[in-house]
Each structure stands twice: as C-alpha cells, then as structure tokens.
Coordinates of C-alpha atoms in Angstrom, one line a residue:
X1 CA 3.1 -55.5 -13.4
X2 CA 1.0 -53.2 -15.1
X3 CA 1.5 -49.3 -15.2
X4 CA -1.7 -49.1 -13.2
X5 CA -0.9 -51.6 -11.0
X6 CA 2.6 -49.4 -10.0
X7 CA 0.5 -45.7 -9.7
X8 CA -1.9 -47.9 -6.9
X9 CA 0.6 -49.5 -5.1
X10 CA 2.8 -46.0 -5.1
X11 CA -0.2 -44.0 -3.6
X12 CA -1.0 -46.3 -1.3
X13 CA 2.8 -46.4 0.3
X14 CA 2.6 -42.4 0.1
X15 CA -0.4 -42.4 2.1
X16 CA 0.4 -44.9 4.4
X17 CA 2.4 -43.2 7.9
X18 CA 6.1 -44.2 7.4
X19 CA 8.0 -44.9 10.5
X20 CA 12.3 -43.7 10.4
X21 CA 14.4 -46.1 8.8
X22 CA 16.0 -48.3 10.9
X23 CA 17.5 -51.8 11.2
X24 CA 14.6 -54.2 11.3
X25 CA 15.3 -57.6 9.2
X26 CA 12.5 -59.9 10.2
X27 CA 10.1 -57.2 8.7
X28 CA 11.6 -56.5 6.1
X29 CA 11.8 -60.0 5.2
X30 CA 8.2 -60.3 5.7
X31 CA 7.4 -57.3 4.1
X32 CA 9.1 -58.5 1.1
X33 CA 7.8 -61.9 1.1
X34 CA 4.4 -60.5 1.3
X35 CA 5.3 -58.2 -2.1
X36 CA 6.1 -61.5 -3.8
X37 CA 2.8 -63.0 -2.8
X38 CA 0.8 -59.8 -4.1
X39 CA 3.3 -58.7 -6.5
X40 CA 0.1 -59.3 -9.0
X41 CA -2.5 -57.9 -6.6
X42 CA -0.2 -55.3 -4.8
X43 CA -3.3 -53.1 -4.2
X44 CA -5.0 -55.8 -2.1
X45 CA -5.4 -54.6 1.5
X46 CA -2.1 -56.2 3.0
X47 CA -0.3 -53.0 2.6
X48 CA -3.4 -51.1 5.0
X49 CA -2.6 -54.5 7.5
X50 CA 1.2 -53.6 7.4
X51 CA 1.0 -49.9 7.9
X52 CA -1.5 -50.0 10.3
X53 CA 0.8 -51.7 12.5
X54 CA 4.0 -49.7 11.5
X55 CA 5.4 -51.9 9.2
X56 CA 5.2 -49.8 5.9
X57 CA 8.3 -48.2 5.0
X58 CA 11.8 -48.0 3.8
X59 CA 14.1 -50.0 5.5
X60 CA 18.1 -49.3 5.8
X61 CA 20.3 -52.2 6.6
X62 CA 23.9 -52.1 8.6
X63 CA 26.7 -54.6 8.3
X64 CA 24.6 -56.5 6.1
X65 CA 27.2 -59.6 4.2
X66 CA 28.2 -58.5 0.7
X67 CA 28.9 -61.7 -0.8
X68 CA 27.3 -62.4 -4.3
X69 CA 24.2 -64.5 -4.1
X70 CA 24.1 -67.6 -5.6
X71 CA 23.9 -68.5 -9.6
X72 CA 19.9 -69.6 -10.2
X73 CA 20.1 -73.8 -11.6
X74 CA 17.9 -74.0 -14.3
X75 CA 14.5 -75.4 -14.0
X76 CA 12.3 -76.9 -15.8
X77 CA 10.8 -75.0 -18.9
X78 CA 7.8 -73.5 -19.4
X79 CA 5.9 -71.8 -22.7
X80 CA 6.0 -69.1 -21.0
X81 CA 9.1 -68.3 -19.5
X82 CA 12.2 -69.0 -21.7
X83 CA 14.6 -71.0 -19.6
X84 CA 17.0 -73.8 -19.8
X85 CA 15.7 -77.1 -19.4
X86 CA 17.1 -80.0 -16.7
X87 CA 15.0 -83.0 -16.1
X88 CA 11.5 -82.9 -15.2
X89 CA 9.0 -84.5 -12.5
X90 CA 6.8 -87.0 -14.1
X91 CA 3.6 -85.8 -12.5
X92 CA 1.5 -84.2 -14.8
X93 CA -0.6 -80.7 -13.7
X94 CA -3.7 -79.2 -15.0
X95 CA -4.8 -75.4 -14.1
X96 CA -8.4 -74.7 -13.2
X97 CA -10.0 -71.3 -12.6
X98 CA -11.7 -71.5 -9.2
X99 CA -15.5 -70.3 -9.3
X100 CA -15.8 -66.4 -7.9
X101 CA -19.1 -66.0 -6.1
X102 CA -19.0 -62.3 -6.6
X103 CA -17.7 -59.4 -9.0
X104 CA -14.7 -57.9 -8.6
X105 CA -11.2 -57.8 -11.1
X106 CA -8.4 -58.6 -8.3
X107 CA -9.2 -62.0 -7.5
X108 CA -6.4 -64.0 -6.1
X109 CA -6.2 -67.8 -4.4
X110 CA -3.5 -66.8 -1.1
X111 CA -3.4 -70.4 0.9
X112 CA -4.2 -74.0 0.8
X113 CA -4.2 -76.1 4.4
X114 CA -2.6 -79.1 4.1
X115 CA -4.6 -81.8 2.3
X116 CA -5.4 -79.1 -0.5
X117 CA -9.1 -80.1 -0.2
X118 CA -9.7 -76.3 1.3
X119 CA -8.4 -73.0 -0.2
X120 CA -8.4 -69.3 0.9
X121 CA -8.7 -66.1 -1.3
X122 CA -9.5 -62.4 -1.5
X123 CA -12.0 -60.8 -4.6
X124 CA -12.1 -57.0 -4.9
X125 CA -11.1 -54.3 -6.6
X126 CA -7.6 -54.0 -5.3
X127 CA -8.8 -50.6 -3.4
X128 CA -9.2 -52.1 0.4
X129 CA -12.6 -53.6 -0.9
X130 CA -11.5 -57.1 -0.8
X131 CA -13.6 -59.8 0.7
X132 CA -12.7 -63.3 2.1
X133 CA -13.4 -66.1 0.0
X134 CA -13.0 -69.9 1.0
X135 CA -13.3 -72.6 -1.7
X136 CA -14.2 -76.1 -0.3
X137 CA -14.1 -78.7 -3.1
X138 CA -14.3 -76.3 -5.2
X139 CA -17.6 -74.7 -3.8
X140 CA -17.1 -71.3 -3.2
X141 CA -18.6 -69.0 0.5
X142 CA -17.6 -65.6 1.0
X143 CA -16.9 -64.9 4.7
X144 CA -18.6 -62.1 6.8
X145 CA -17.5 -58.6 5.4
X146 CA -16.4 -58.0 8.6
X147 CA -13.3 -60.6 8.1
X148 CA -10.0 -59.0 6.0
X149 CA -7.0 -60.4 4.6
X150 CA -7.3 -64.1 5.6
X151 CA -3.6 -65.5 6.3
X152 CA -4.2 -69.4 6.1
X153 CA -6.9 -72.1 6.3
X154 CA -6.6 -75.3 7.9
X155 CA -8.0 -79.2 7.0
X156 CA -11.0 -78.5 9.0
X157 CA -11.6 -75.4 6.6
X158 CA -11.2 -72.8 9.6
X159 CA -9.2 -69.9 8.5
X160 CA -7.2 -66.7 9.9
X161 CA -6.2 -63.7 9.4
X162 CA -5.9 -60.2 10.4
X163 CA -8.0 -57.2 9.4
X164 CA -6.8 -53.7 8.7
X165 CA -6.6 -52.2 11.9
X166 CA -4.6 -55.3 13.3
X167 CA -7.4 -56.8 14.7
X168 CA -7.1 -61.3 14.5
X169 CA -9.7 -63.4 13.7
X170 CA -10.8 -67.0 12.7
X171 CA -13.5 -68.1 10.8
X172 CA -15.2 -71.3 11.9
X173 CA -18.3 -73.2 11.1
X174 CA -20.0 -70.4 9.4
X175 CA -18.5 -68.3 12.8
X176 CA -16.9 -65.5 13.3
X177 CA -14.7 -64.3 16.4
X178 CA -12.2 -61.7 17.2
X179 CA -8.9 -62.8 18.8
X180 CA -7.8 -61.4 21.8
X181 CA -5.4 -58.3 21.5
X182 CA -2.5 -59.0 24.7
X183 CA -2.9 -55.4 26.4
X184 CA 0.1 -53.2 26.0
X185 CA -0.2 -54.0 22.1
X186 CA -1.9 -52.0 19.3
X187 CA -2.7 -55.1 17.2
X188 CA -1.6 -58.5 15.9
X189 CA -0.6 -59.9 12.6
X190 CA -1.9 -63.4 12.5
X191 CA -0.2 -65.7 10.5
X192 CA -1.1 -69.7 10.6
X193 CA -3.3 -72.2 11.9
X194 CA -3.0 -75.9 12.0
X195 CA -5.3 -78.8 12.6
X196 CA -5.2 -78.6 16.0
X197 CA -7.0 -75.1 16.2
X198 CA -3.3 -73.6 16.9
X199 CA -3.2 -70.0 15.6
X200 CA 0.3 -68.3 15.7
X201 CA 0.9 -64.6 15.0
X202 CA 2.8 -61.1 16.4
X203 CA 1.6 -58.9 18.5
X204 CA 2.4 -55.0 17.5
X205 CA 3.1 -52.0 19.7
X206 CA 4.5 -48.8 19.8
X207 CA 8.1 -48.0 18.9
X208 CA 8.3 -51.2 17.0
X209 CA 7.9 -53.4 20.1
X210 CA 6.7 -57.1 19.0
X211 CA 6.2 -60.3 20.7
X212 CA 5.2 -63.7 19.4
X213 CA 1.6 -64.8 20.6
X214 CA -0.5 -68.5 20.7
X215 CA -4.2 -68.7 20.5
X216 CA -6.3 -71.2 19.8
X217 CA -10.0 -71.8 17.8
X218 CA -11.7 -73.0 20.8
X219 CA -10.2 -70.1 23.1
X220 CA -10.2 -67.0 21.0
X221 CA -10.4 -64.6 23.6
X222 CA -7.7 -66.6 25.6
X223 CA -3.9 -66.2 24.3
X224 CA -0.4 -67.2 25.6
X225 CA 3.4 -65.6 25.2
X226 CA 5.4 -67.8 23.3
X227 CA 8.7 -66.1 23.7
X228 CA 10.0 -62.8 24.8
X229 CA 9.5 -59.4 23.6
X230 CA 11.2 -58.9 20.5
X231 CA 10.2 -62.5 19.0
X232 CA 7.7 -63.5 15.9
X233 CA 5.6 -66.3 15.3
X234 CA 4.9 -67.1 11.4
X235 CA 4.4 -70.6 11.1
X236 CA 3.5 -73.9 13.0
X237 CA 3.3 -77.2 12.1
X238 CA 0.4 -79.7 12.6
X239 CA 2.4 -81.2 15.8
X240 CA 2.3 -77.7 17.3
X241 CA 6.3 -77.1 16.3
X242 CA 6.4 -73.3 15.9
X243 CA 9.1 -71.1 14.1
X244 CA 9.3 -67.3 13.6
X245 CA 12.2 -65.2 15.4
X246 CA 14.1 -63.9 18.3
X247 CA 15.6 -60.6 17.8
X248 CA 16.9 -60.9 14.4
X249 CA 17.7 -65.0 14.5
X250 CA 15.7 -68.0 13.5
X251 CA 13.7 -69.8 16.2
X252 CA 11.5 -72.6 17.0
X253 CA 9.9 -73.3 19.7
X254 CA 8.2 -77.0 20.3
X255 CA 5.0 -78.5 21.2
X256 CA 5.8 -77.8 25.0
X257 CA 6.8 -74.6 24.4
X258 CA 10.5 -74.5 25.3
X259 CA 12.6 -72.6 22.6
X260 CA 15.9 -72.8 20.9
X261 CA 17.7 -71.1 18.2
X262 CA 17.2 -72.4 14.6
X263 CA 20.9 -72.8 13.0
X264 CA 22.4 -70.1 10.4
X265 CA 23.6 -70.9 6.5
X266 CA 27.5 -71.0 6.6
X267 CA 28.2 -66.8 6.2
X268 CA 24.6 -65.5 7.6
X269 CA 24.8 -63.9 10.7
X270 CA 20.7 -63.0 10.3
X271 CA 17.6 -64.8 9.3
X272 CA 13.7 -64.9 9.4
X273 CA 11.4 -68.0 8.8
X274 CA 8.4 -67.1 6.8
X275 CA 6.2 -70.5 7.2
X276 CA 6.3 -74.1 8.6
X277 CA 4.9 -77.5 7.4
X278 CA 5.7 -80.9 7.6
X279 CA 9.4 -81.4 9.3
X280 CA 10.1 -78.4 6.7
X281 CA 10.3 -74.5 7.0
X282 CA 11.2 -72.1 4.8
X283 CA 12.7 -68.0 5.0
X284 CA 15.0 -65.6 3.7
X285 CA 18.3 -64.1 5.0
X286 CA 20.0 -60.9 3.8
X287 CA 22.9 -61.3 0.4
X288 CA 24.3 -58.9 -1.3
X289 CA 23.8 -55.2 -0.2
X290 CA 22.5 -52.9 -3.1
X291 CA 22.7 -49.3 -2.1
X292 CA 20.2 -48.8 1.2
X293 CA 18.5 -51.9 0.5
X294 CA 19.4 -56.1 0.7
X295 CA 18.9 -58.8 -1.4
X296 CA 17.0 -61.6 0.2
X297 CA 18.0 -65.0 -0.4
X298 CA 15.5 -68.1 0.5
X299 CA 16.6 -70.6 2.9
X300 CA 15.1 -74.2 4.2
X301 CA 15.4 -75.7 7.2
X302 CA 15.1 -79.3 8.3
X303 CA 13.6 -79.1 11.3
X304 CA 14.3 -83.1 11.9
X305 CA 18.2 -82.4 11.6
X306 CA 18.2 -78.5 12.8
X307 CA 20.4 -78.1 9.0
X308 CA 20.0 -74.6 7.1
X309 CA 21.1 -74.6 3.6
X310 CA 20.7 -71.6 1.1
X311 CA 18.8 -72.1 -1.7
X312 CA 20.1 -71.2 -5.3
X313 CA 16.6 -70.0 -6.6
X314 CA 15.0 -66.3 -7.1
X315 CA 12.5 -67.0 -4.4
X316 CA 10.8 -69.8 -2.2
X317 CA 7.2 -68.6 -2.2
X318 CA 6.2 -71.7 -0.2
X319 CA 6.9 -75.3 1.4
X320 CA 5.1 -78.4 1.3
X321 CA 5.0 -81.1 3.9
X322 CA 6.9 -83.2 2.4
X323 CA 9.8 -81.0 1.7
X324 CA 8.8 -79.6 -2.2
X325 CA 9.3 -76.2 -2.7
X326 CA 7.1 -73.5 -4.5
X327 CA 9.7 -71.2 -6.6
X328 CA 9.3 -68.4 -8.8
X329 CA 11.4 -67.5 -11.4
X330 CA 9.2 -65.7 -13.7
X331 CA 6.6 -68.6 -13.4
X332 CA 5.6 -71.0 -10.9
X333 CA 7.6 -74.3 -10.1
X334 CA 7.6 -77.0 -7.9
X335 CA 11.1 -78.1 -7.0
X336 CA 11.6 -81.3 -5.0
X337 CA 14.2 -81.9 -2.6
X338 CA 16.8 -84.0 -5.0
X339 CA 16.5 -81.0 -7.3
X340 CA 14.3 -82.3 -9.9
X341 CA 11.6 -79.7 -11.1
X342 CA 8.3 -79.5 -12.2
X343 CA 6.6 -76.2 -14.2
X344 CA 3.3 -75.4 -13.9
X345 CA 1.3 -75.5 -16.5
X346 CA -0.5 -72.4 -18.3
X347 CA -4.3 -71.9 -18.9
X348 CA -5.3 -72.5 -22.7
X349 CA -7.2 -69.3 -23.3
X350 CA -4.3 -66.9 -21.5
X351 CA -2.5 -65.5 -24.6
X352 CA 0.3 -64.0 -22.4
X353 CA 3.5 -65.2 -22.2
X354 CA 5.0 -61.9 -20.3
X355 CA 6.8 -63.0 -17.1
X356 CA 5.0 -62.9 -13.6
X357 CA 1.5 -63.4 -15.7
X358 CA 1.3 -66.4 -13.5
X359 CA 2.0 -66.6 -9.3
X360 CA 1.7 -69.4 -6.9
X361 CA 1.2 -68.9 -3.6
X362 CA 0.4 -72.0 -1.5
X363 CA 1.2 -75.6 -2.1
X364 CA -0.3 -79.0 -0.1
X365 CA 1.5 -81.3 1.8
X366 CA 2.0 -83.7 -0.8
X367 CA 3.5 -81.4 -3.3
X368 CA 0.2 -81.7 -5.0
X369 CA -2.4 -79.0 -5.1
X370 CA -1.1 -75.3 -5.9
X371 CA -3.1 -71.9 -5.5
X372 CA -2.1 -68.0 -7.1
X373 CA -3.8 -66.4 -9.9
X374 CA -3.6 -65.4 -13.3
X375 CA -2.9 -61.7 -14.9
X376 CA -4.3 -61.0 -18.1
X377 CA -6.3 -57.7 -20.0
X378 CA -6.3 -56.2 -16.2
X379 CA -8.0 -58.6 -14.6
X380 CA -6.2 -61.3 -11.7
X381 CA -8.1 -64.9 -11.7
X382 CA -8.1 -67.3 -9.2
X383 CA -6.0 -70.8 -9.8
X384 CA -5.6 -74.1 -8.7
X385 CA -3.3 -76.6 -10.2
X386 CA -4.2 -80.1 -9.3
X387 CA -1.2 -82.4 -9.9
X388 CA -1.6 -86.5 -11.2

C-alpha cells in the first residue's frame, strides 16, 4: 500500500461518525474481510457504505481465546512472492486485463457468479466516485450512476449491492430497482444473489440493532425475515441454503427457512461466515488477542457434514463451489481441498514484485476463473485469470 493510499483511507475513517467501542465480532469480521478485499483500493466507497450504517470504527474485544494461531504451510511459489515450494496443481493460468469502458485509476474486478462467464467491478478515482462496471464475456457496461458498490453478480448477469446511504439494489436486464428497506431500519447491506433471483443481506438500525433479510429479483419491493433480530445474512447458495449469524455464532438457515446453528472449530467459542457456494462456506473466527484488537483466523465449513476446521493460511479471500479456496499470502492462490496449491500467475509488463501488488477477490465454481486487480505506478487494473 502506497503512502497515498494510507493518507486517503486515514481521512476517510476520521471523517466518518465513529460509534463507542464495543463487543461486536460479526462486524468486525466483516469489516476486516472487506479491508482485505480493498486493501489495494481502500479508498473505494465501501468505507462511506460501512459508516453510513455505523459500522466504521474501532472495535474492542472481551474474553477473546489467546491461543497462538496456526503456523502458515507453504504454498506454491510465485516470482513474486518468495516462499517455499510444496507441490503444485497442474492447471495452468493466464492473467488478462479486463477492458475499462471509462477513465479512472482505481479500477478493481470485486465478484464473479458462478460459471465465471459474468464479472462485477468498480472504476473511479478511489474518492466515492466509483461506478459499477459488469463484464460479460469480456464485454464491458457500466451500470446507471445511480447504482454503488455492487456486492455480487449472478449466472444470469444480475448483480447487487448497496449504495452509500444503505440503500439495496439489483441490476437486471439493463434495469434498475431499489430494494425494499424493512421499516424500523436505517438501511441494508446487501450481500449475495444466486440463480434463483435470491438476494440475502442485513438490515441496519439504530444502536447497532441488525436482522438478516431475503428479497428476491422479481419482488424487490417485497422482503422476508430470515431470523431474529440480532442475525446476518452474507451468503447463499444456488439451492437457497443461507449462512450468516446469530448473535455472535455461525448459522444457516435452509431452503425452507428453518435455522440451526453452524458448528464451532475445536477452542472457538465465536465465529462469522463471510460467503457461501457450492456445499462450501467460508469465515473467520477470533485467535490470538493483540492489545485492543484480534487476529482473525479463516475457517470452512462443510455444509454436507456440518464439520468446521481452521484453516492454517493468512486469509481465505473466497470459496469456490467445489470446495477450492482463494488465499492470500502476499499473492493470490488457489488451494484445493487435499492441500495441493496453485499460484497465480503475474502480468508480463508488471515490473513489481512488492507483496500485495496482486489481489484476488472472487473465484468460480469450478476453481477456474479468478477476479482482483493489479497495483502498479499508482494505478489498480482490473484482472481475470482464466485457468486450463
């Protein structure tokens, strides 16, 4: 991250109305995973989503475990990144810069639905100027100014997301509409969408309150509860399986809406799940304490079995259907589930080999298609790796 890139993303946290501290892990897990995503962009608009709903701020942790977090394996190396090696995926990747249908220096590929045939970006400056961009075999549309911050796209190319005053929307067909905001609330966060037309998200109110909420594409003006107050929504699957949280535990509920408690690692007594695909979810939950703050650790879940098991990498930016992980350790990977690895490849004409020059942060279903960006002589590029 460049010097600049700090100075922005400081002013914008001074300026942004920060609530007491207080014991809040799912959103400070999500607060987190979302610096990951933009840790290259971090002036991108997400922070104006966050604080607009109250969700900008330092957060203090109680009773949180102290154990040590687990020792990184190796992975895979990478020109790059200097690593140690362990055996590598056959597939081979290639890196392509997608097409950007308008100017702007902060341009950054965010999502990929399923199939990986559609993907979902933002182009700015990085000062709250950013507009929605959706690539479609590679052809690129920019969405109606008045969509922000698109959260996810779907195989039928209709994407979500959430604009800076907390208002949902979906894009569909060259359409735009406004979801509906469940009265009592301030504003949502939306988060997913499958092929379905299932949209899941959070509804926001005052003194923190929260509750997880369903709409759909057809019905955007319609909504329903999924669980109580005090519950998120952050991922579902294309069966309508939803995950997100109860209080501060994993939860899921299923296609018919009844809801259960997702199991804990061995030693956690917290957790949140970040996304959903496949029979596959991914999160964090809290490791070693480090002053006022927590390490987060990534976790997966099975959601065939119910199993949790803690991962031993940096950071789980995403997962595919079919159980691969996106991880970061300095540079993208894809990490299967029998632990083999496969690092993604570089652009030719990027000279720089600094760490974090590279982030990923949405993989297909098949482990196959990957979307981030590229950092280089202050400028952020949009990528796709296509994997053979």
């Amino acid at each position: 991250m460049t010097t600049l890139d700090d100075e922005r993303i400081a002013a914008l946290l001074r300026s942004a109305p920060v609530p007491e501290p207080r014991v809040d892990l799912d959103r400070a897990i999500r607060d987190g995973r979302r610096r990951r995503q933009r840790r290259r962009a971090g002036a991108f608009a997400t922070v104006t989503v966050l604080a607009g709903l109250g969700a900008v701020g330092t957060v203090q942790f109680g009773g949180a475990a102290d154990e040590p977090a687990p020792v990184p394996p190796a992975l895979a190396a990478s020109p790059t990144v200097s690593v140690s090696t362990t055996p590598a995926r056959s597939p081979t990747c290639a890196a392509s810069v997608l097409p950007r249908p308008m100017n702007g220096p902060v341009a950054v590929a965010t999502g990929v639905d399923p199939t990986g045939r559609h993907i979902v970006g933002d182009i700015g400056t990085g000062n709250e100027d950013g507009r929605v961009v959706l690539w479609t075999d590679g052809r690129a549309a920019v969405l109606p100014a008045a969509a922000e911050h698109g959260a996810a796209v779907n195989a039928d190319g209709y994407v979500v997301g959430t604009n800076g005053d907390g208002t949902g929307w979906v894009y569909r067909g060259g359409t735009l509409a406004f979801l509906t905001t469940p009265p009592g609330y301030d504003g949502v966060l939306v988060h997913a969408v499958n092929g379905r037309g299932d949209i899941v998200g959070t509804a926001r109110g005052a003194n923190d309150s929260h509750r997880a909420v369903l709409w759909s594409v057809n019905r955007p003006k319609q909504y329903r509860f999924l669980g109580r107050p005090g519950s998120t929504a952050t991922g579902i699957t294309e069966d309508g399986t939803v995950v997100g949280t109860m209080g501060d535990v994993p939860y899921r509920w299923t296609p018919q809406g009844a809801g259960a408690v997702m199991a804990l690692p061995e030693g956690s007594q917290h957790a949140s799940v970040d996304s959903a695909h496949g029979t596959w979810a991914v999160g964090m939950v809290p490791g070693a304490k480090q002053g006022g703050s927590v390490q987060m650790l990534p976790v997966r879940w099975n959601l065939t079995t119910g199993a949790a098991s803690l991962l031993p990498y940096p950071s789980a930016n995403g997962i595919a259907g079919n159980g691969d992980l996106l991880v970061d350790d300095g540079a993208p990977v894809i990490v299967a589930a029998d632990g083999t690895s496969l690092r993604l490849p570089g652009r030719p004409e990027v000279s720089s080999t600094e760490a974090g020059t590279y982030s990923a942060n949405g993989i297909s279903d098949d482990g196959r298609t990957v979307v981030g960006s590229v950092y280089e002589n202050e400028e952020h590029r949009p990528l796709v790796w296509r994997c053979a």
